[in-house]
Each structure stands twice: as C-alpha cells, then as structure tokens.
Coordinates of C-alpha atoms and ligand atoms in Angstrom, one line a residue:
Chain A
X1 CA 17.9 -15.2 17.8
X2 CA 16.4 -12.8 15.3
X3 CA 13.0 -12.8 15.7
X4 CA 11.9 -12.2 12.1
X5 CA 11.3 -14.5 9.3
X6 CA 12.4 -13.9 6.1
X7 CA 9.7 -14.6 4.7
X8 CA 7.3 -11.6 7.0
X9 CA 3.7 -13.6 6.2
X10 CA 5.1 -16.6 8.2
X11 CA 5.0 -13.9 11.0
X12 CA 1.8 -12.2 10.2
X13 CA 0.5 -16.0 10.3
X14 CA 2.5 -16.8 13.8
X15 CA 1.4 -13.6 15.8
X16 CA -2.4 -14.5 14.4
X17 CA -1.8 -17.7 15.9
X18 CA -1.0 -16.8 19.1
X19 CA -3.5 -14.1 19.0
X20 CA -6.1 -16.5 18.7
X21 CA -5.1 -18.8 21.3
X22 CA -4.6 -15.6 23.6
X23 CA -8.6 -14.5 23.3
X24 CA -9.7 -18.2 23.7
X25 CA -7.5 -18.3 27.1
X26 CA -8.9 -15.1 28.1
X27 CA -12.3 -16.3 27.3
X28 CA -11.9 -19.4 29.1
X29 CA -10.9 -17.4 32.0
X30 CA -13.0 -14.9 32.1
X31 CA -16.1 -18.1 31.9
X32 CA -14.7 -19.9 35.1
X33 CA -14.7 -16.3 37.1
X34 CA -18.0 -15.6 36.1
X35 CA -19.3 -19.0 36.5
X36 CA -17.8 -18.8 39.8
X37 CA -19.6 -15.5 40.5
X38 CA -23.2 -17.5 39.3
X39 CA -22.6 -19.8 41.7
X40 CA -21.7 -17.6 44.8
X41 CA -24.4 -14.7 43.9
X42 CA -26.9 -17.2 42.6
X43 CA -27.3 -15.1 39.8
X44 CA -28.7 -17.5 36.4
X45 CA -28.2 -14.4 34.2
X46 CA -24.4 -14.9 34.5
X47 CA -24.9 -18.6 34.1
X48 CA -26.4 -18.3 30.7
X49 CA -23.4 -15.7 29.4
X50 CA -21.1 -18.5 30.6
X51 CA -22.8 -20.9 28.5
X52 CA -23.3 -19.1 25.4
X53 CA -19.8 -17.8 25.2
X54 CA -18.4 -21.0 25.3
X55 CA -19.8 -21.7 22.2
X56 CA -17.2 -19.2 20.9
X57 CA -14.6 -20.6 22.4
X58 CA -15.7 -23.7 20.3
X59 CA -15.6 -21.4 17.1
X60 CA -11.6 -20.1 18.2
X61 CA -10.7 -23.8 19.0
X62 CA -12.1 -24.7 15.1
X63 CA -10.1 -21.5 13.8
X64 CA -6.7 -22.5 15.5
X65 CA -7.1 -25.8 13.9
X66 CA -7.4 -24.2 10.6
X67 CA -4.3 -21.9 10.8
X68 CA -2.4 -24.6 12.0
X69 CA -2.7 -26.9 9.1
X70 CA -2.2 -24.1 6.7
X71 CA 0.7 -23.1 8.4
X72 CA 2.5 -26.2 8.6
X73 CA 1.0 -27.2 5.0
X74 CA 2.6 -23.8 3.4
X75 CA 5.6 -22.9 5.6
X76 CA 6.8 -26.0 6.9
X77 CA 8.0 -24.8 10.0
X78 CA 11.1 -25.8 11.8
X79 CA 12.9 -26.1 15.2
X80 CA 10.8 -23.8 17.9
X81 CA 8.7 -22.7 15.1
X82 CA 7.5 -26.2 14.2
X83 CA 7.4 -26.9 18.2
X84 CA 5.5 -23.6 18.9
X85 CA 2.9 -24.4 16.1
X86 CA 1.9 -28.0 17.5
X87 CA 1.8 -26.8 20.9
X88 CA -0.5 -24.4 19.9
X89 CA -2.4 -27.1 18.4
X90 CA -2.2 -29.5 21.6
X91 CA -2.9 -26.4 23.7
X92 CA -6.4 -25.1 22.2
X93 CA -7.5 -28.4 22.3
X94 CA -6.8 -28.4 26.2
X95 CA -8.3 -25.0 27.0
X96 CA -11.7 -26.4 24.9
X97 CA -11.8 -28.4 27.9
X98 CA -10.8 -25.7 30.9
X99 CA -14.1 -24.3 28.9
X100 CA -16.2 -27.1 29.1
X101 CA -15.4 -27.3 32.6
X102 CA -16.6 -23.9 33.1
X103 CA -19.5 -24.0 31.7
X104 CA -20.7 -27.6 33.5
X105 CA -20.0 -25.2 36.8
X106 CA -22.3 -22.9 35.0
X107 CA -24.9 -25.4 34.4
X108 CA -24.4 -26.4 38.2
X109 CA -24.6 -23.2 39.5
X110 CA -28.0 -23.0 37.7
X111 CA -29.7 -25.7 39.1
X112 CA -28.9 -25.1 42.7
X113 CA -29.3 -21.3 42.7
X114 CA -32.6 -20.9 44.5
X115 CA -32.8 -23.5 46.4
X116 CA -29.5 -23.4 48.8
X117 CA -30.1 -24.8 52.3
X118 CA -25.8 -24.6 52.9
X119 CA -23.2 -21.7 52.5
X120 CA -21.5 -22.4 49.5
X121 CA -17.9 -23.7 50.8
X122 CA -15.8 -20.9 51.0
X123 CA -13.1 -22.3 49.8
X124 CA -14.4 -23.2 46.5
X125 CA -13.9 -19.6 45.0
X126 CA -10.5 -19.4 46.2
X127 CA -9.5 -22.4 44.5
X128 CA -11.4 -21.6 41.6
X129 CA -9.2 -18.4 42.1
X130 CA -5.9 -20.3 42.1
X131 CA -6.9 -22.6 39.0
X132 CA -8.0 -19.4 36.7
X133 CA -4.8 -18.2 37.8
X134 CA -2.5 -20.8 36.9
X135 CA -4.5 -20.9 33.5
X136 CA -3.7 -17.5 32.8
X137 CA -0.1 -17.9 33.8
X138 CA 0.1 -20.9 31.4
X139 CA -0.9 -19.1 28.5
X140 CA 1.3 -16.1 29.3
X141 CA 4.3 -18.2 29.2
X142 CA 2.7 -19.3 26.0
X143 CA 2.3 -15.8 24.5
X144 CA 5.9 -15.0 25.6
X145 CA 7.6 -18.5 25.4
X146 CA 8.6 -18.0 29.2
X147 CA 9.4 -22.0 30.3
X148 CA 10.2 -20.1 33.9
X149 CA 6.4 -19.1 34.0
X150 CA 6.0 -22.3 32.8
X151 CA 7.4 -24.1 35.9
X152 CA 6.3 -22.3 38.1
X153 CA 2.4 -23.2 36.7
X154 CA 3.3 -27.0 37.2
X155 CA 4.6 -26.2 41.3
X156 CA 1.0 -24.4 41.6
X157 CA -1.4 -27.7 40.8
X158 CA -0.8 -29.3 44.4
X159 CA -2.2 -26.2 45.9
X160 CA -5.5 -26.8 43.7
X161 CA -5.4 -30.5 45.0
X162 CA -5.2 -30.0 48.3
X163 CA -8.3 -27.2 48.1
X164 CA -10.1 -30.3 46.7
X165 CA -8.8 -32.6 49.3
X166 CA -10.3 -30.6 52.4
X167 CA -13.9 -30.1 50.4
X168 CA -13.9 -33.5 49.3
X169 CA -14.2 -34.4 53.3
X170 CA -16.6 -31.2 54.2
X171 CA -19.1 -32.3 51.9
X172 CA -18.9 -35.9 53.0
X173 CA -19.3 -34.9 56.3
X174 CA -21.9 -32.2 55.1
X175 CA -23.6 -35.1 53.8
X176 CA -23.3 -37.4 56.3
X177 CA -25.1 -34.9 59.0
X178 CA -27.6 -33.8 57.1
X179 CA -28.9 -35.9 54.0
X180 CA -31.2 -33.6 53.0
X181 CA -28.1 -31.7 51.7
X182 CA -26.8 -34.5 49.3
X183 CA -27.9 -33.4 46.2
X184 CA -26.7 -29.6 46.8
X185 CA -23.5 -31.2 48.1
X186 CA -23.3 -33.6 45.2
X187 CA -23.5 -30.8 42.5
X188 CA -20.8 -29.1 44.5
X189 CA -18.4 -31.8 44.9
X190 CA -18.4 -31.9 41.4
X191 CA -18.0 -27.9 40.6
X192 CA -14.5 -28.9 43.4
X193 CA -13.8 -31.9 40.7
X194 CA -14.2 -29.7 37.6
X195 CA -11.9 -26.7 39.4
X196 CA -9.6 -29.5 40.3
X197 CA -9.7 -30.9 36.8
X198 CA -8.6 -27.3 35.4
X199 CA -5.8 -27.3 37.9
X200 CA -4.2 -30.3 35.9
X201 CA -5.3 -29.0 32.5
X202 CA -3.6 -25.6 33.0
X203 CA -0.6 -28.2 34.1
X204 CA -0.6 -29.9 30.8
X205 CA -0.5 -26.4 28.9
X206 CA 2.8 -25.3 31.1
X207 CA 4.0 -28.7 30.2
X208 CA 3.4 -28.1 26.6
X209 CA 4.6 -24.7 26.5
X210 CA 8.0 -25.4 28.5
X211 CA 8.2 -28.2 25.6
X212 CA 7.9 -25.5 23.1
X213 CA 9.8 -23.1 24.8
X214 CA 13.1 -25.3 25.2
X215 CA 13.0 -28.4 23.1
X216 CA 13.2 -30.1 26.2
X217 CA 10.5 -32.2 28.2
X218 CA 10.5 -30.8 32.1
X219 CA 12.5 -33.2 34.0
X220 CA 11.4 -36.8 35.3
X221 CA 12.9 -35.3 38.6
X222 CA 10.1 -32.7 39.1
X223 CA 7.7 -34.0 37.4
X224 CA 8.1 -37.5 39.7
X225 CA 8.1 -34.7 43.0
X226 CA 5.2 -33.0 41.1
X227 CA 3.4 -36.3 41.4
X228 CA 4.3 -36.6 44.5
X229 CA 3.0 -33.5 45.9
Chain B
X1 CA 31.9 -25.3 16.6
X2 CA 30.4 -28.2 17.8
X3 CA 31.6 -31.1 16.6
X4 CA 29.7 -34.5 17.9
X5 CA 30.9 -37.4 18.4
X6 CA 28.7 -39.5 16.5
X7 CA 29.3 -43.2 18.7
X8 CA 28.3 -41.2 22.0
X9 CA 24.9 -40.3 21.0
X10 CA 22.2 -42.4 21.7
X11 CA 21.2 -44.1 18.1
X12 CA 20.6 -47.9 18.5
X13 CA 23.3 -49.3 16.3
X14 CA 25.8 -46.9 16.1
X15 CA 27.6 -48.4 19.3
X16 CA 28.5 -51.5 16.7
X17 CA 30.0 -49.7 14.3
X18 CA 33.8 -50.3 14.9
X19 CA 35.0 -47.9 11.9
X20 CA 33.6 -44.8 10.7
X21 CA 33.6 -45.4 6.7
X22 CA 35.0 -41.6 6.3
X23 CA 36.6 -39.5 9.1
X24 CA 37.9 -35.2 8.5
X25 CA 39.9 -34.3 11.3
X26 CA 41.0 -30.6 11.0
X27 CA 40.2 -30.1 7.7
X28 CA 40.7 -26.4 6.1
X29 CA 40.3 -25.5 2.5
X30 CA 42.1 -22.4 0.5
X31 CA 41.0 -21.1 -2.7
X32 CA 44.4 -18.9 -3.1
X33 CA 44.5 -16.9 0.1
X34 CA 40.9 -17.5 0.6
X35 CA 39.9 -19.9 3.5
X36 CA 36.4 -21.7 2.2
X37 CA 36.6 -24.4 4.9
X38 CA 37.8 -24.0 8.6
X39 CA 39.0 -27.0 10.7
X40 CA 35.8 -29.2 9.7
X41 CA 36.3 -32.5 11.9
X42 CA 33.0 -35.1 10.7
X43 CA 32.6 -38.8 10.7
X44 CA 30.4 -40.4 8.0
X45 CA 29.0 -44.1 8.7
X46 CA 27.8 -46.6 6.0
X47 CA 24.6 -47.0 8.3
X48 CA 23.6 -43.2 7.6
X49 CA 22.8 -41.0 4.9
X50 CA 24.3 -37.8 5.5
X51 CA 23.1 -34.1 4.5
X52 CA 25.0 -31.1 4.4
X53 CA 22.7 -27.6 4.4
X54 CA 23.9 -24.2 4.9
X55 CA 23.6 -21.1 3.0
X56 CA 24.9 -20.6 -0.4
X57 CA 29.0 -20.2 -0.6
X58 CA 29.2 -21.5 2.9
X59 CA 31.2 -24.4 1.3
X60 CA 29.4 -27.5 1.4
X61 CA 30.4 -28.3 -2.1
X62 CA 33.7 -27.2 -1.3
X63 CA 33.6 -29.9 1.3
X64 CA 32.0 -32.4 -0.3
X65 CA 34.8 -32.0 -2.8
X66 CA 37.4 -32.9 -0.4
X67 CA 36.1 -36.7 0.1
X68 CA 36.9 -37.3 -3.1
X69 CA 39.7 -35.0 -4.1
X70 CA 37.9 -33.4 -6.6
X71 CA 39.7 -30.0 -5.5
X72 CA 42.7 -31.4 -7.0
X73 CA 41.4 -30.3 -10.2
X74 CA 40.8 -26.4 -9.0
X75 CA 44.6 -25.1 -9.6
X76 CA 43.8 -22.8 -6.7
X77 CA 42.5 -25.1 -4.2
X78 CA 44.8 -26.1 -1.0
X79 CA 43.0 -28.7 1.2
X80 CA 44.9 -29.6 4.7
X81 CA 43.9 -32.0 7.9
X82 CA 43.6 -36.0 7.3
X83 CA 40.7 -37.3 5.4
X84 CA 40.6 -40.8 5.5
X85 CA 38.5 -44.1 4.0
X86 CA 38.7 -47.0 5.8
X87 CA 41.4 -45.8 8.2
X88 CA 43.6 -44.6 5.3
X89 CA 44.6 -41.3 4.3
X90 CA 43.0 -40.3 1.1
X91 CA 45.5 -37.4 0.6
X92 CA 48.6 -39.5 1.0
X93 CA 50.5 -40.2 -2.0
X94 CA 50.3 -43.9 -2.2
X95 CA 46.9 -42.8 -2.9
X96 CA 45.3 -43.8 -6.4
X97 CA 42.9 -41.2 -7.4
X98 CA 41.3 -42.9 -10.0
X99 CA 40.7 -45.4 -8.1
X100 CA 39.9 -43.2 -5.2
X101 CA 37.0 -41.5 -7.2
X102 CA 35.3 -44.5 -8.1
X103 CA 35.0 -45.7 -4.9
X104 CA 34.2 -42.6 -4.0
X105 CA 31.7 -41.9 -6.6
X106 CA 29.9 -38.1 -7.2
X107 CA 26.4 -37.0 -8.4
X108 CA 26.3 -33.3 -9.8
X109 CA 23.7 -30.6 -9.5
X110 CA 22.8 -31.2 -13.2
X111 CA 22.9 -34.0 -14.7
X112 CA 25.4 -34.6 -16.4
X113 CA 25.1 -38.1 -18.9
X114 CA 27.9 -38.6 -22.0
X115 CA 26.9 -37.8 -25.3
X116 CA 26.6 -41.8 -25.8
X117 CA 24.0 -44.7 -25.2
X118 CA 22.4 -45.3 -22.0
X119 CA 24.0 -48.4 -22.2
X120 CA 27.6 -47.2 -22.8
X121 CA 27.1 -44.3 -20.0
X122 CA 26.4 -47.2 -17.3
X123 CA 29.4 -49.2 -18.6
X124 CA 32.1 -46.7 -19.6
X125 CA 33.6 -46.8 -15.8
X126 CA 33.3 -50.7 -15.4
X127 CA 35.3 -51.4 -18.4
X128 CA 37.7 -48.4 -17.7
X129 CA 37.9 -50.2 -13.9
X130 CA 38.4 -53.6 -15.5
X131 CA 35.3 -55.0 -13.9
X132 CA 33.6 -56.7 -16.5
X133 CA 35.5 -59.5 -18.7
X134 CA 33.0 -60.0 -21.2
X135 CA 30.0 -58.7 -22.4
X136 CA 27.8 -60.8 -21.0
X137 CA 29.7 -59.2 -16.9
X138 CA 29.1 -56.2 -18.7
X139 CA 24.9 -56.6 -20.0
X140 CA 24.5 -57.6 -16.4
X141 CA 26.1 -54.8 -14.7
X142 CA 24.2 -52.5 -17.1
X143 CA 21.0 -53.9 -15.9
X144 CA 22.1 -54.0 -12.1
X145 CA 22.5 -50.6 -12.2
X146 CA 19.7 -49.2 -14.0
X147 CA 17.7 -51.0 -11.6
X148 CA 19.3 -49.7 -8.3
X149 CA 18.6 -46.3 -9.7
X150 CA 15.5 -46.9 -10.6
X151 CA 15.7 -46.7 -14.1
X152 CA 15.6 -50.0 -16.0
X153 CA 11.9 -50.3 -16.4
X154 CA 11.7 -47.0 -18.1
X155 CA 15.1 -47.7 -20.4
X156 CA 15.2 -51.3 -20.8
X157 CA 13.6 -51.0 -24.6
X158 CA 15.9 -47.9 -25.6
X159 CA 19.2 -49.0 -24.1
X160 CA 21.0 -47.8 -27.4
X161 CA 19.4 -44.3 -27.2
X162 CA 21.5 -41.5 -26.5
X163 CA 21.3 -40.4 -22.3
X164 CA 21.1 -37.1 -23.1
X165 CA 17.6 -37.6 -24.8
X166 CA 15.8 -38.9 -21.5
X167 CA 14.0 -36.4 -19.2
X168 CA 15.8 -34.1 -16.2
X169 CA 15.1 -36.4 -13.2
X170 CA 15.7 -39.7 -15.7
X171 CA 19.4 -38.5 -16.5
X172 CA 19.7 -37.6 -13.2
X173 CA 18.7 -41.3 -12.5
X174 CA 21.1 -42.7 -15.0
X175 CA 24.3 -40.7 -13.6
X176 CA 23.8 -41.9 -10.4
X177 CA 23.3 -45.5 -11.9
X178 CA 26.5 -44.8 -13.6
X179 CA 27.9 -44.0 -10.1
X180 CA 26.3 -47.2 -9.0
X181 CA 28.3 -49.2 -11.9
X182 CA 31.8 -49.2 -10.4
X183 CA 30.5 -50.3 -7.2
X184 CA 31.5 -47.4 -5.2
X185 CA 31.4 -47.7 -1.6
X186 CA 30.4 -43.9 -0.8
X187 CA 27.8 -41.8 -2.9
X188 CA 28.7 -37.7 -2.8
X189 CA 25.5 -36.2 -4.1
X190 CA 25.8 -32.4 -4.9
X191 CA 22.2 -30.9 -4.9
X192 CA 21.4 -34.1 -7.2
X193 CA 17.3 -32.8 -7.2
X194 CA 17.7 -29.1 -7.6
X195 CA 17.0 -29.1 -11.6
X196 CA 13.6 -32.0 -10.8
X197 CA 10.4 -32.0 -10.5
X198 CA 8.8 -32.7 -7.5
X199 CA 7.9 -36.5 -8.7
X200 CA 11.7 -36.5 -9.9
X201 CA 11.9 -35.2 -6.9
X202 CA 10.2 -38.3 -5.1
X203 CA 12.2 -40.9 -7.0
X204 CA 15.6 -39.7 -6.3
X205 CA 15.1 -39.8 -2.9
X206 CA 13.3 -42.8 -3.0
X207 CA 16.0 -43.8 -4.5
X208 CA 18.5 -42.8 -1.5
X209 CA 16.4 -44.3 0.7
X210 CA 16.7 -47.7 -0.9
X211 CA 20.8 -47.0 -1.4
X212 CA 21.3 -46.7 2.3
X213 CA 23.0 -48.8 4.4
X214 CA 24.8 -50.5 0.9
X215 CA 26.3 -47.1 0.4
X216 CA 27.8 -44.3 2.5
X217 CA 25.7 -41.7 0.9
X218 CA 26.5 -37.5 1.8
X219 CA 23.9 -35.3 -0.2
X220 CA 24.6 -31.7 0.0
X221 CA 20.7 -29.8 -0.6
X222 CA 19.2 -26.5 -0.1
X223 CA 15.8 -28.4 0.1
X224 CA 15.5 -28.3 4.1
X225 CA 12.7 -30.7 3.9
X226 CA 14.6 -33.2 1.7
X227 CA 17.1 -33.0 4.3
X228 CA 15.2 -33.8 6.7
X229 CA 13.4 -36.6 4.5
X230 CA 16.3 -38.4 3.7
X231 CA 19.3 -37.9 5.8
X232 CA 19.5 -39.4 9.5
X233 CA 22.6 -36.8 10.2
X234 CA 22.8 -33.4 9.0
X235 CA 25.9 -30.9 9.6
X236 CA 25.0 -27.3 9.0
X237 CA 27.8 -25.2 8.0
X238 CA 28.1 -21.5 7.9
X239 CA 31.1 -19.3 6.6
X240 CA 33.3 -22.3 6.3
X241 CA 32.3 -23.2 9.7
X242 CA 30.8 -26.5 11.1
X243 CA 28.1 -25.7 13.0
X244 CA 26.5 -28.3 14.1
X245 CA 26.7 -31.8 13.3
X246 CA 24.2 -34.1 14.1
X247 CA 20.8 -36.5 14.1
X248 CA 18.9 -35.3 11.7
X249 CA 15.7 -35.2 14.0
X250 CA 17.2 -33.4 16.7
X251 CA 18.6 -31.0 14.4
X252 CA 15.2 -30.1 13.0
X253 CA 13.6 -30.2 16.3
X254 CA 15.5 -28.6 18.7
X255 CA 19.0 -27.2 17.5
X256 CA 21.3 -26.4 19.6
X257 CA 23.3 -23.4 17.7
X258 CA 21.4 -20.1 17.1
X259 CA 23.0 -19.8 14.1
X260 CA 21.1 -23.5 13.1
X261 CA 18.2 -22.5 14.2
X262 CA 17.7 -19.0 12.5
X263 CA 19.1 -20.7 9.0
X264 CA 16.2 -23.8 9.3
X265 CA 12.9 -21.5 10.8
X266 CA 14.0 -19.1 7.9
X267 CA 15.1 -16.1 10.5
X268 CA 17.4 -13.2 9.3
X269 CA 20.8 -14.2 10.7
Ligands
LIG301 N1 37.1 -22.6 -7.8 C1 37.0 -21.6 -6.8 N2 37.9 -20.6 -6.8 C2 37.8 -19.7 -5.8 N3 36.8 -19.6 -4.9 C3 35.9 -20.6 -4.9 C4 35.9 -21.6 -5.8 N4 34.9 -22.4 -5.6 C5 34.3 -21.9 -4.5 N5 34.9 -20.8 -4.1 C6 34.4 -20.0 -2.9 O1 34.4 -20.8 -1.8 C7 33.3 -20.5 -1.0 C8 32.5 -21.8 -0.8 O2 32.0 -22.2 -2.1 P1 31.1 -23.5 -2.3 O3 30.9 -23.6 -3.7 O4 31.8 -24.6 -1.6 O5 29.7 -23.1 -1.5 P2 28.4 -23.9 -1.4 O6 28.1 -24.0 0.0 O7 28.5 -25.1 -2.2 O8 27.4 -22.9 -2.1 P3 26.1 -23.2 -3.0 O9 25.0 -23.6 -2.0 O10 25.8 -21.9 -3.6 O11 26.4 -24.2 -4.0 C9 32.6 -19.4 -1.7 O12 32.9 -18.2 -1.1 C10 33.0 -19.5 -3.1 O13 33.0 -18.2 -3.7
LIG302 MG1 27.5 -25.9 -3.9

C-alpha cells in the first residue's frame, strides 16, 4: 500500500497521533518501573515523581482526544485509517489507566516504606517486569501496526496471572502466620492486583491494535484458549 | 477482480431474495478500439441502494450507461456480455428501448429540467407512456411525484412556473420526480448531488433513503462519504476493472483490495 496520503497534512496529523500515544506509553512505562523501584528501595522521592508525572500523562490522554476529533471531523478517515484513529482513541483511554495503576503502587509504596517487617515478595518486580513489558510491546505493534507483536502480547497475560496466583497464596499464608503483617501484606496484595490488572490492560491494547492492524477481531479460538490459560 | 456473490454473504434478508432485479455477467465496453469496461460481472437487488466510486474516467458512468442502454446513443460505443432485468436480456432485440429506459429511469450530474412547467416536466413521460387517461390520472401523478422527491411542498403553488427557474438541488429534485413519474423500477443516478449544496445535499439523499427498497436505486458519486451514507453495496472500479464489490460497511472498514483501500484513505495509488 502507499503509505502517503494525498493530501500530506492528513499525515503530519497521523504521525502526531501516534507520536502522542508513543510518549504517554513510554511514560506510563517508565511510572510502573519506577514505582516498582519506590517500592523495592523504599525510596518516597521516586514515589512522588511517579505521582506527579502522571498528571501528564492525564494532559497527553486530553491531547489525543483532541486530535482525534479533529481528525475524523476534517479528514474523515477511511479503512485502516479510520480503524487506526479510533484505536488510538480506545487505546489512550486504556493506558490512562495502566497509569493510574502505577501511580496507586506509588502511593502504596509510600505508605509502607519505613515501616517493612517482610521482604518484599520477590516475585512482585519480576512480574511487574513482565507487565511493563507486554505494555511496551503493545504499543510497539501500535507504532508499527505489527498484529504479530500483537499476538504475541495477548499469549504473555497468563504469565502475569499466574505471578499473581502464587503471591495471592504467600501473602495469605504470610498473613495467616503472622497478623501483625496484614496491613503490609494487604497493601501488597493489592500492588500484585494492580500489576495483574496492567497485564489485562496491555491485553486489551494488543487486542485493539491487531483490530486496527487487520480489520479483523483475533479469533474466538484463541481468545477462548487465552481465557483458558 | 473480485466479484461477490452477493446471496452468500451474510446480510439478513438477502438469502429471500429469489431474483436479483439486474445481473452483468462479463460485461466489456469499447469506445472504438478503446476498452472502458472489462468483464464487469455485478448483481443489483431492489432491497439495496447501490454506489459505484472509483476515480475519474475509470468508467462508472460508462457502466452505469449500460443498464439502461444509454451507450446506444454514443456511435462509438460497443457493449458485450448479458445484462439482464428481471431475467431478460436487455440487449436482445425483442427489447423495447423506450420502454426499457423508463423502467429503467436516469438522473444526470446536472440537472437537467425541460424548458416547460413543473407540471408538464413531471407529466411529459406519463402521457408519452400512456399512463394517465385523463387529466385528473394525470394531476394525481403530478402530485405523487413531487412528493416522492420531496418537492411538492415547495412547488405546489407554482406548478405552472417554468423548472428551469427553481434552485440547483430543487431541479435536481424535480428530474428525479420526473424519473419517479413513469414508475420506473430501477433509479441510475449519475453524480445526481455534485452541482448541490450541502442541505441540497441532505435532501437528495434523504431522498434515496426514503426511495429504497420501492426502487432498485445505483448512484454513481465521487462523494466517498455519501457513498457510504447512502448505499448498503458499493463496487469500486479502477481502469475499467471491478475491483471490489461489496457491503458498503465492510468496504469502508476493512477492504479487501489494496487498490480499494489506497483510493478510499486518499493514498497515492
Ligand atoms: N463517448 C466517448 N467516446 C470515447 N471515449 C469515451 C466516451 N465516454 C467515455 N470515454 C472514455 O471511457 C473511459 C471511462 O469514462 P467514464 O465517463 O465512464 O468515466 P467515469 O468513471 O464516469 O469518470 P468521471 O468520474 O470523471 O465521470 C474514459 O477513459 C473516457 O475517456
Ligand atoms: Mg462519470
């Protein structure tokens, strides 16, 4: 396909469009790996950069919105266009989220920094590692339309779910043996829920973008073995 | 090419429809040596307005043309393949072309009223047809009309005015209510808005909308949104070639041709 409209501000207006939904991924990234790192190094100073910046990930969300009714308003895109503008759309309004979830671990990692009696669960930053990841996969396939990438997002999530499987039952029994722990515990069970939560959020942007990538939805086949999984 | 079949896909309805009102099968068109339409094969239902796009000289008037033999009048025209209405070959010589055309009716790209009344314009073709006995048939056919296109409200007190003294979108109103007046069973619209204003615009294809399904209706546009508006198929066409044929949605959505795709997002091709 040629890759150049007619009409060249239609592109200008496209590649800003994915520029801005580029930064705010990267943003939203970089806020769960450094939320992650406030929570491990008990460092607050981290905590509070997480939960300013997302208030600029707020602004980008707001700008996307903007573009995208102008755009649709004065191009009236079509085909892949049309499909890549919505899911842009759909797919701001997701990561918004990923960075709400970050900065709630932020706000976590706040409160309990000082005070820890337990090792924070080792396997919380790896599957905080996993989720960031499949984030920033999502919104590669995004910036290059790659519904392969895509996929291969979507196969990741049950990884995440299992990490919150096995911490889900060391906390309970964290909990269980020493009560003095709960409130430490409960915070982190739900830093697991919000990393967790990502996981399917960075699902739902693959989903989106192998929609916009191919017209097509993914098929009920995987998606039912997704579910499965 | 990819040429659908239009009773396999998956639109409710379309299962029930025994006979498609219009079938091409094969058809090519010649202007001298000059090949303007290539082995076009395209069923048009009565169910389903249907929109032709494609760029300019790719020979959607040219085809259009052919569903009503209107390239007989073009010296150099050739047209080959089976067009038929209602299972019968409109190209054979038993064929009537008089009565061909009207029930086969055609809106231009400008409008194109008599120099006489409103009135007269609406029942010139019913009393050439012989479908009014009186003038009483006749006054109600007038009004009928008008009103199917939209018009009567706004020409009901100037009936004997001349039709070339109403507005753009108003004439263009009136030739399709004189379309309307011979009871035709298909509408060919040749970019019927492309002189209008948008609110014209509106009422033309309001105007389709409320024709469907009582008319076979084909509207050739370069208007990719009124395409997608008012048509529920669409068949792109490119150098004489049929692209793509299908439901309008899908065709807007997700082509399936390249060649679709680049001409509707507005790509170099
Ligand atoms: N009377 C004619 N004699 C010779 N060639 C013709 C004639 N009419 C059309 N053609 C040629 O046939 C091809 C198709 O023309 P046609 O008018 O069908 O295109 P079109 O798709 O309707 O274009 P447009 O969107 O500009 O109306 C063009 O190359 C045109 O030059
Ligand atoms: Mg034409």
């Amino acid at each position: 396909m040629a890759e150049q409209h007619t009409v060249s501000a239609f592109d200008d207006e496209i590649n800003r469009l994915r520029g801005l939904v580029a930064e705010m991924g990267g943003r939203v990234e970089l806020a769960l790996d450094e939320a992650m790192q406030a929570l491990v190094k008990q460092e607050p100073g981290l905590a509070e950069r997480v939960i300013e910046g997302d208030l600029r990930v707020d602004a980008l969300e707001a700008e996307v919105e903007k573009l995208v009714v102008q755009i649709i308003a004065l191009r009236a895109p079509m085909a892949n266009d049309l499909r890549e503008v919505i899911a842009a759309l759909k797919i701001v309004g997701v990561i918004e989220r990923i960075g709400d979830y970050a900065k709630n671990i932020a706000k976590r990692s706040r409160q309990i920094s000082g005070h820890r009696t337990i090792e924070p669960i080792s396997l919380l930053p790896s599957m905080a590692q996993i989720a960031g990841e499949m984030v920033h996969d999502a919104l590669d396939a995004f910036a290059t339309r790659n519904a392969v990438l895509a996929s291969a997002v979507i196969e990741r999530d049950v990884l995440v779910d299992n990490f919150y499987n096995s911490i889900f039952r060391t906390l309970v029994t964290y909990m269980v043996e020493n009560p003095k722990t709960i409130s430490e515990c409960a915070h982190l069970l739900f830093v697991a829920k919000n990393i967790e939560r990502i996981g399917d959020h960075a699902t739902n942007v693959a989903e989106m973008v192998y929609y916009a990538a191919t017209g097509e939805y993914l098929p009920e086949r995987d998606r039912a073995a997704l579910a499965e999984g | 090419m990819v040429a659908l079949d239009m009773t396999t896909d998956t639109v409710p309805g379309d299962a029930a429809v025994a006979q498609h009102k219009m079938t091409t099968r094969n058809v090519n068109v010649y202007y001298g040596a000059k090949q303007a339409i290539k082995d076009v094969s395209i069923d048009i239902d009565m169910d389903n307005v249907t929109a032709f796009i494609g760029p300019s000289g790719c020979g959607k008037s040219t085809f259009l043309r052919t569903l009503n033999r209107m390239n007989d009048t073009v010296a150099s025209a050739r047209v080959t393949g089976e067009i038929t209405l209602d299972g019968e070959d409109i190209y054979a010589s038993s064929m009537d072309v008089v009565q061909l055309r009207a029930r086969v009716g055609m809106v231009f790209q400008k409008p194109n009223p008599f120099p006489k009344s409103i009135y007269d314009n609406i029942a010139y073709g019913p009393r050439i047809h012989g479908l009014a006995t009186s003038k009483a048939d006749l006054d109600v056919i007038v009004e009928s009309s008008l009103r199917r296109a939209g018009l009567w409200d706004e020409v009901k007190d100037r009936l004997r005015d001349s039709g070339t003294a109403l507005s753009g979108g108003q004439q263009q109103r009136l030739c399709i209510g004189r379309a309307i007046a011979v009871e035709p069973e298909v509408i060919l619209m040749d970019e019927p808005c492309s002189a209008l204003d948008p609110i014209a615009t509106a009422k033309i294809e309001e105007l389709i909308h409320a024709l469907r399904g009582r008319y076979a209706i084909v509207i050739v546009t370069h208007n990719m949104q009124q395409a997608a508006r008012v048509s529920q198929r669409t068949a792109f066409f490119h150098l004489g070639d049929l692209v793509e044929y299908g439901v309008t949605t899908d065709i807007f959505t997700n082509p399936r041709e390249e060649r679709t795709k680049d001409y509707i997002t507005g790509r170099y091709g």
